[in-house]
Every structure is written in structure tokens, then in C-alpha cells.
Short mmCIF file of C-alpha atoms in Angstrom, two decimals:
data_model
loop_
_atom_site.label_atom_id
_atom_site.label_comp_id
_atom_site.label_asym_id
_atom_site.label_seq_id
_atom_site.Cartn_x
_atom_site.Cartn_y
_atom_site.Cartn_z
CA MET A 43 -31.41 -33.36 27.40
CA PHE A 44 -34.96 -33.07 25.98
CA SER A 45 -36.29 -29.51 25.83
CA LYS A 46 -40.06 -29.32 25.61
CA PRO A 47 -41.20 -27.04 22.75
CA GLN A 48 -43.50 -24.14 23.60
CA ILE A 49 -45.72 -24.96 20.66
CA SER A 50 -46.26 -27.89 18.29
CA VAL A 51 -47.05 -27.07 14.66
CA ILE A 52 -49.02 -29.74 12.77
CA ILE A 53 -48.87 -29.52 8.99
CA SER A 54 -51.07 -31.81 6.88
CA THR A 55 -49.84 -33.06 3.49
CA TYR A 56 -50.56 -35.57 0.75
CA ASN A 57 -48.40 -36.08 -2.38
CA SER A 58 -47.73 -32.36 -2.77
CA GLU A 59 -43.98 -32.05 -2.29
CA LYS A 60 -43.61 -28.97 -4.52
CA TRP A 61 -45.92 -26.97 -2.26
CA LEU A 62 -44.66 -28.65 0.92
CA GLU A 63 -41.09 -27.56 0.22
CA LYS A 64 -42.16 -23.91 0.06
CA VAL A 65 -44.10 -24.30 3.33
CA LEU A 66 -41.13 -25.89 5.13
CA TRP A 67 -38.95 -22.94 4.07
CA GLY A 68 -41.62 -20.66 5.51
CA TYR A 69 -41.14 -22.25 8.93
CA ALA A 70 -37.37 -21.92 8.54
CA CYS A 71 -37.59 -18.13 8.85
CA GLN A 72 -39.93 -17.78 11.83
CA ASN A 73 -38.98 -15.12 14.40
CA PHE A 74 -39.70 -17.68 17.15
CA ASP A 75 -37.81 -20.96 17.07
CA ASN A 76 -38.87 -23.01 20.11
CA PHE A 77 -41.41 -25.09 18.18
CA GLU A 78 -41.60 -28.59 16.79
CA LEU A 79 -43.02 -29.40 13.35
CA VAL A 80 -45.22 -32.49 13.11
CA LEU A 81 -46.01 -33.53 9.54
CA ALA A 82 -49.40 -35.28 9.29
CA ASP A 83 -48.98 -37.28 6.07
CA ASP A 84 -52.09 -39.00 4.72
CA GLY A 85 -50.26 -41.59 2.59
CA SER A 86 -47.76 -39.66 0.44
CA LYS A 87 -45.42 -41.65 -1.78
CA LYS A 88 -41.62 -41.70 -2.09
CA PRO A 89 -41.10 -38.15 -3.48
CA THR A 90 -42.36 -36.69 -0.18
CA PHE A 91 -40.05 -38.97 1.84
CA ASP A 92 -37.15 -37.93 -0.43
CA LEU A 93 -37.93 -34.24 0.06
CA ILE A 94 -38.01 -34.56 3.85
CA GLU A 95 -34.72 -36.46 3.88
CA GLN A 96 -33.12 -33.89 1.59
CA MET A 97 -34.29 -30.92 3.70
CA ARG A 98 -33.58 -32.31 7.17
CA GLY A 99 -30.01 -31.01 7.21
CA GLN A 100 -30.99 -27.60 5.83
CA LEU A 101 -33.78 -26.68 8.23
CA PRO A 102 -33.28 -25.15 11.70
CA TYR A 103 -35.95 -27.43 13.19
CA GLU A 104 -36.69 -31.14 13.37
CA ILE A 105 -39.53 -32.76 11.44
CA LYS A 106 -41.64 -35.50 13.01
CA HIS A 107 -43.01 -37.36 9.99
CA ILE A 108 -46.27 -39.09 11.00
CA TRP A 109 -47.41 -41.22 8.03
CA GLN A 110 -50.21 -43.67 7.30
CA GLU A 111 -51.12 -45.89 4.34
CA ASP A 112 -53.10 -44.26 1.54
CA GLU A 113 -56.69 -45.41 2.04
CA GLY A 114 -58.41 -42.45 0.41
CA PHE A 115 -58.97 -39.09 2.09
CA GLN A 116 -58.33 -39.83 5.79
CA LYS A 117 -57.08 -36.45 7.00
CA SER A 118 -59.00 -36.63 10.29
CA LYS A 119 -57.33 -39.94 11.13
CA ILE A 120 -53.76 -38.74 10.46
CA LEU A 121 -54.40 -35.48 12.34
CA ASN A 122 -55.43 -37.48 15.40
CA LYS A 123 -52.18 -39.45 15.18
CA ALA A 124 -50.23 -36.19 14.84
CA ILE A 125 -51.99 -34.70 17.91
CA LEU A 126 -50.81 -37.64 20.01
CA ALA A 127 -47.25 -37.16 18.68
CA CYS A 128 -47.10 -33.50 19.84
CA ASP A 129 -44.84 -32.82 22.84
CA SER A 130 -46.14 -29.32 23.54
CA ASP A 131 -49.20 -28.35 25.60
CA TYR A 132 -50.26 -25.99 22.78
CA ILE A 133 -50.94 -26.98 19.16
CA LEU A 134 -51.06 -24.89 15.98
CA MET A 135 -52.55 -26.53 12.87
CA SER A 136 -52.04 -25.53 9.25
CA ASP A 137 -51.72 -27.17 5.83
CA GLY A 138 -48.92 -28.14 3.49
CA ASP A 139 -50.09 -25.55 0.96
CA CYS A 140 -49.99 -22.53 3.33
CA ILE A 141 -46.70 -20.57 3.58
CA PRO A 142 -46.49 -18.85 6.99
CA ARG A 143 -45.30 -15.28 7.38
CA GLN A 144 -42.23 -14.95 9.63
CA ASP A 145 -44.37 -13.96 12.66
CA PHE A 146 -47.01 -16.68 12.12
CA VAL A 147 -46.00 -18.92 15.04
CA SER A 148 -45.25 -16.03 17.40
CA GLN A 149 -48.65 -14.43 16.75
CA HIS A 150 -50.39 -17.63 17.79
CA LEU A 151 -48.26 -17.73 20.94
CA ASN A 152 -48.94 -14.05 21.71
CA TYR A 153 -52.72 -14.45 21.47
CA ARG A 154 -53.11 -17.85 23.17
CA GLU A 155 -55.24 -17.87 26.30
CA LYS A 156 -56.67 -20.54 28.57
CA GLY A 157 -60.30 -21.27 27.75
CA TYR A 158 -59.94 -20.18 24.11
CA PHE A 159 -58.84 -21.41 20.72
CA LEU A 160 -57.55 -19.09 18.01
CA SER A 161 -59.10 -18.75 14.56
CA GLY A 162 -56.98 -17.49 11.67
CA GLY A 163 -57.53 -17.28 7.92
CA TYR A 164 -55.44 -17.31 4.77
CA PHE A 165 -54.62 -15.14 1.78
CA MET A 166 -55.36 -17.09 -1.40
CA LEU A 167 -52.86 -16.74 -4.24
CA PRO A 168 -53.69 -17.59 -7.86
CA LEU A 169 -52.00 -20.66 -9.33
CA ALA A 170 -49.60 -18.68 -11.56
CA ILE A 171 -48.15 -16.74 -8.60
CA SER A 172 -48.14 -19.87 -6.40
CA GLU A 173 -45.92 -21.64 -8.93
CA LEU A 174 -43.35 -18.87 -9.38
CA ILE A 175 -42.60 -18.29 -5.66
CA THR A 176 -39.02 -19.41 -4.94
CA LYS A 177 -37.12 -20.29 -1.78
CA GLU A 178 -35.49 -16.85 -1.86
CA ASP A 179 -38.87 -15.13 -2.21
CA ILE A 180 -39.95 -16.91 0.99
CA LEU A 181 -36.76 -16.31 2.98
CA LYS A 182 -36.83 -12.61 2.04
CA GLN A 183 -40.62 -12.49 2.68
CA ARG A 184 -41.34 -11.06 -0.78
CA CYS A 185 -44.34 -13.37 -1.16
CA PHE A 186 -46.12 -11.34 1.56
CA ASP A 187 -45.43 -7.98 -0.13
CA VAL A 188 -48.51 -6.66 -1.95
CA ALA A 189 -46.46 -4.58 -4.39
CA TRP A 190 -44.33 -7.63 -5.29
CA LEU A 191 -47.44 -9.76 -5.73
CA LYS A 192 -49.21 -7.09 -7.82
CA ALA A 193 -46.19 -6.90 -10.13
CA ARG A 194 -46.76 -10.61 -10.74
CA GLY A 195 -50.46 -10.36 -11.50
CA LEU A 196 -52.30 -10.04 -8.17
CA LYS A 197 -55.53 -8.07 -8.63
CA ALA A 198 -56.47 -5.09 -6.46
CA SER A 199 -58.84 -6.10 -3.64
CA PHE A 200 -59.82 -5.13 -0.11
CA LYS A 201 -58.49 -8.56 0.87
CA ASN A 202 -54.98 -7.23 0.18
CA THR A 203 -55.39 -5.24 3.41
CA LYS A 204 -54.68 -8.49 5.24
CA LEU A 205 -51.04 -8.34 4.10
CA ARG A 206 -50.66 -4.59 4.69
CA ALA A 207 -52.29 -4.00 8.06
CA ASN A 208 -50.23 -2.86 11.06
CA ASN A 209 -50.83 -4.10 14.60
CA LYS A 210 -53.34 -1.37 15.49
CA LEU A 211 -55.34 -1.89 12.29
CA ASN A 212 -55.10 -5.69 12.75
CA ALA A 213 -56.89 -5.44 16.09
CA ILE A 214 -59.69 -3.35 14.58
CA LEU A 215 -60.13 -5.65 11.58
CA ASN A 216 -60.09 -8.76 13.80
CA PHE A 217 -62.87 -7.15 15.86
CA ILE A 218 -65.13 -5.96 13.02
CA THR A 219 -64.78 -8.85 10.56
CA PRO A 220 -68.13 -10.62 10.00
CA THR A 221 -66.33 -13.96 9.55
CA ASN A 222 -67.01 -16.47 12.33
CA ALA A 223 -64.08 -17.34 14.59
CA SER A 224 -64.33 -21.05 13.77
CA TRP A 225 -61.68 -23.76 13.94
CA ASN A 226 -60.04 -23.54 10.50
CA GLY A 227 -57.69 -26.41 9.62
CA HIS A 228 -55.36 -24.13 7.66
CA ASN A 229 -54.83 -21.68 10.53
CA ALA A 230 -56.04 -22.46 14.05
CA SER A 231 -54.52 -23.24 17.43
CA GLY A 232 -55.60 -24.47 20.81
CA TRP A 233 -54.61 -26.28 23.98
CA LYS A 234 -53.83 -29.96 23.54
CA ALA A 235 -55.79 -30.80 26.68
CA ASP A 236 -58.93 -29.19 25.22
CA ILE A 237 -58.56 -31.05 21.91
CA LEU A 238 -58.12 -34.35 23.77
CA ALA A 239 -61.10 -33.55 26.02
CA VAL A 240 -63.41 -33.60 22.95
CA ASN A 241 -61.58 -36.64 21.49
CA GLY A 242 -59.93 -34.90 18.53
CA PHE A 243 -61.28 -35.13 14.99
CA ASP A 244 -64.23 -37.31 13.97
CA GLU A 245 -62.62 -39.93 11.72
CA ARG A 246 -65.87 -40.62 9.85
CA MET A 247 -65.49 -37.22 8.21
CA GLN A 248 -63.67 -36.73 4.92
CA TYR A 249 -63.22 -33.50 2.96
CA GLY A 250 -65.43 -30.61 3.94
CA GLY A 251 -65.85 -29.13 7.40
CA GLN A 252 -64.17 -31.71 9.64
CA ASP A 253 -62.17 -28.87 11.18
CA ARG A 254 -65.32 -26.82 11.83
CA GLU A 255 -66.96 -29.80 13.53
CA LEU A 256 -64.02 -30.08 15.95
CA GLY A 257 -64.47 -26.39 16.78
CA GLU A 258 -68.20 -26.88 17.31
CA ARG A 259 -67.52 -29.60 19.89
CA LEU A 260 -64.98 -27.32 21.57
CA PHE A 261 -67.68 -24.64 21.84
CA ASN A 262 -70.06 -27.21 23.35
CA PHE A 263 -67.30 -28.12 25.83
CA GLY A 264 -67.18 -24.49 26.96
CA ILE A 265 -64.16 -23.25 25.00
CA LYS A 266 -64.50 -19.82 23.36
CA SER A 267 -62.70 -18.55 20.27
CA LYS A 268 -60.66 -15.49 19.36
CA GLN A 269 -60.40 -14.04 15.87
CA ILE A 270 -56.82 -13.48 14.59
CA ARG A 271 -57.33 -13.68 10.80
CA TYR A 272 -55.61 -10.30 10.30
CA SER A 273 -52.72 -11.07 12.70
CA ALA A 274 -51.55 -14.62 11.90
CA ILE A 275 -50.89 -14.53 8.17
CA CYS A 276 -50.24 -17.33 5.72
CA VAL A 277 -50.53 -17.34 1.92
CA HIS A 278 -52.46 -20.25 0.42
CA LEU A 279 -50.99 -21.82 -2.72
CA ASP A 280 -53.64 -22.77 -5.26
CA HIS A 281 -54.14 -26.34 -6.53
CA PRO A 282 -56.91 -28.68 -7.73
CA ARG A 283 -59.01 -30.51 -5.12
CA GLY A 284 -59.90 -33.88 -6.64
CA TYR A 285 -60.91 -35.26 -3.24
CA LYS A 286 -63.85 -32.82 -2.93
CA THR A 287 -67.07 -34.72 -3.69
CA PRO A 288 -70.77 -33.97 -3.08
CA GLU A 289 -70.98 -37.23 -1.11
CA SER A 290 -68.27 -36.23 1.36
CA ILE A 291 -69.71 -32.72 1.76
CA ASN A 292 -73.24 -34.03 2.45
CA LYS A 293 -72.00 -36.73 4.85
CA ASN A 294 -70.03 -34.16 6.82
CA LEU A 295 -72.94 -31.69 6.91
CA ALA A 296 -75.11 -34.43 8.44
CA ILE A 297 -72.49 -35.16 11.14
CA ARG A 298 -72.15 -31.45 11.91
CA ALA A 299 -75.93 -31.08 12.16
CA ASP A 300 -76.00 -33.99 14.61
CA THR A 301 -73.23 -32.38 16.69
CA LYS A 302 -75.19 -29.13 16.77
CA ASN A 303 -78.57 -30.72 17.59
CA LYS A 304 -77.17 -32.92 20.37
CA LYS A 305 -74.72 -30.26 21.60
CA SER A 306 -72.07 -33.00 21.49
CA LYS A 307 -68.78 -32.45 23.29
CA TRP A 308 -67.32 -35.85 22.40
CA THR A 309 -67.10 -38.03 19.30
CA ALA A 310 -66.97 -41.82 19.64
CA PHE A 311 -65.08 -41.86 16.33
CA GLY A 312 -62.05 -39.83 17.40
CA ILE A 313 -58.73 -40.55 19.10
CA GLN A 314 -60.35 -42.94 21.58
CA LYS A 315 -62.87 -45.27 20.00
CA ASN A 316 -66.35 -46.19 21.30
CA THR A 317 -65.96 -44.35 24.61
CA ASN A 318 -68.78 -42.34 26.23
#
């Protein structure tokens, strides 16, 4: 008998199986297990398929692998397909280079509220530390331990507070942070009905702010946001970004400016096409 998950987790990926494997192990040790994992794959090749097949029998959750042909950076398009594939009423989105702490999913569930979406952040790791993290380091949660990370080269910083804060301090830091509570593709969640009501992601947009633009339409639709950057923790594995171009950034800025000026709630270039 089909049991509807309480939350759907969408993870985006593209030809990055080394990082994706670490992320999948991160979801294997969540303290909440009634979730589905939907992999939004923007055209990965055989090594990613092989990894998923190899890990299926080892993971305590099922993977829905939503794949499309590689036609350049089309993350918005594959995310829209993944949204439609979600069986839950509530959707959490992150990336295939962000390892979630064991309470990542449960924190999003704890803070969810009708009329809101949740805005989280990430803790960026340098490339050298990203590469040396093992499956055991993830399962034992060592990669979220500041002392362990410092012993492997992490520099002292106020940002390290994000990994150390307790629940009371989390609430204070979430409240006082100057960072906007925007929709961040690496760590955000919201109600599926709200995302569908604004027609999902604008598929004209490539790298650079397509997640923010979705959040801006949600604001125009009347949805508010809550800041949880110090509560829902994931560590971001470093890597090059060859798909980041001035052209894509400028194109996306123009679309976002148009959304802001027109106070748009809907995109005609989203899940449904050419619909007012």
C-alpha cells in the first residue's frame, strides 16, 4: 500500500557523482525518515546512473531519478519536472553538493507553516576538506564538527558559529542575521501548492538567481518567508562552476528586474507554458 511521504526532498545534480554519493549518505542518516528523495538530473552521463544503481540497495530510502537530455544548463527545467514528480504536499530543495546534517529534514518540517516558505543557508567547505570527507565521516557526523574540521585546515571564523549554535542561540541568530530570507536553491522549502500557483521556475533562466526569482514571485503571490539559516544546516562541497557566465547572470538579472517591476506572480515560461 502506498504511504504518502510527509516531505519530498529534491536534489539537483549534473555529472558530479563523487559529491552526489556523499550527499546521498547524508540523507541516509536523517533523524526523520518519512521522506522521498527526488533527484533532478540535468543530463548526467552513465557514471551517475551507475552510482544510483549501486547505492539503491544500501540506502534506507528510495530515489526517484528524474533525468533529461544534456542541452546545456537547464536546471530550472529539470526542477520543474522534479516538482511534478513529488508525492508530498511539502517540498524541500537542495543541491547535489550539499551534505545535510542529520536533523536537516526534520528542521524544515518543524518550522514549516502555511503562508510561508523557509530560507536556509550553507556552510562552505574548502576543496581540500571537501575531497577528504568519507562515508564514515558523514555517518558519524564528523564533517559538522568544528574541531574536526579545524584539524583538517578550516580557518577560524564567526561563520563557524553556524555549526556550533544550540537551539536557543539558533533562534537569536536567525532573528538578527542581516541576510535576506530569500528562496535559496541549496536550502529552501515550501508548499507544493504555492510553488505550482506561481508556475514553478522560469525556464528561460540559466545559472544565477533563478531560485531567487521564484521566491520573488512567491512574495508577490502573498507568501512570506522565515529565516532558518542557523537551524537547517548543510555543508557545501567546493567545486569549479564552468557554467557561470556573464551572459547568463545579466539575462537573469533582467528577468528578475521585470518580475520586480511588474510584481509578477506567474511566469509564462514555467511548468505550464503560455498561460495567463
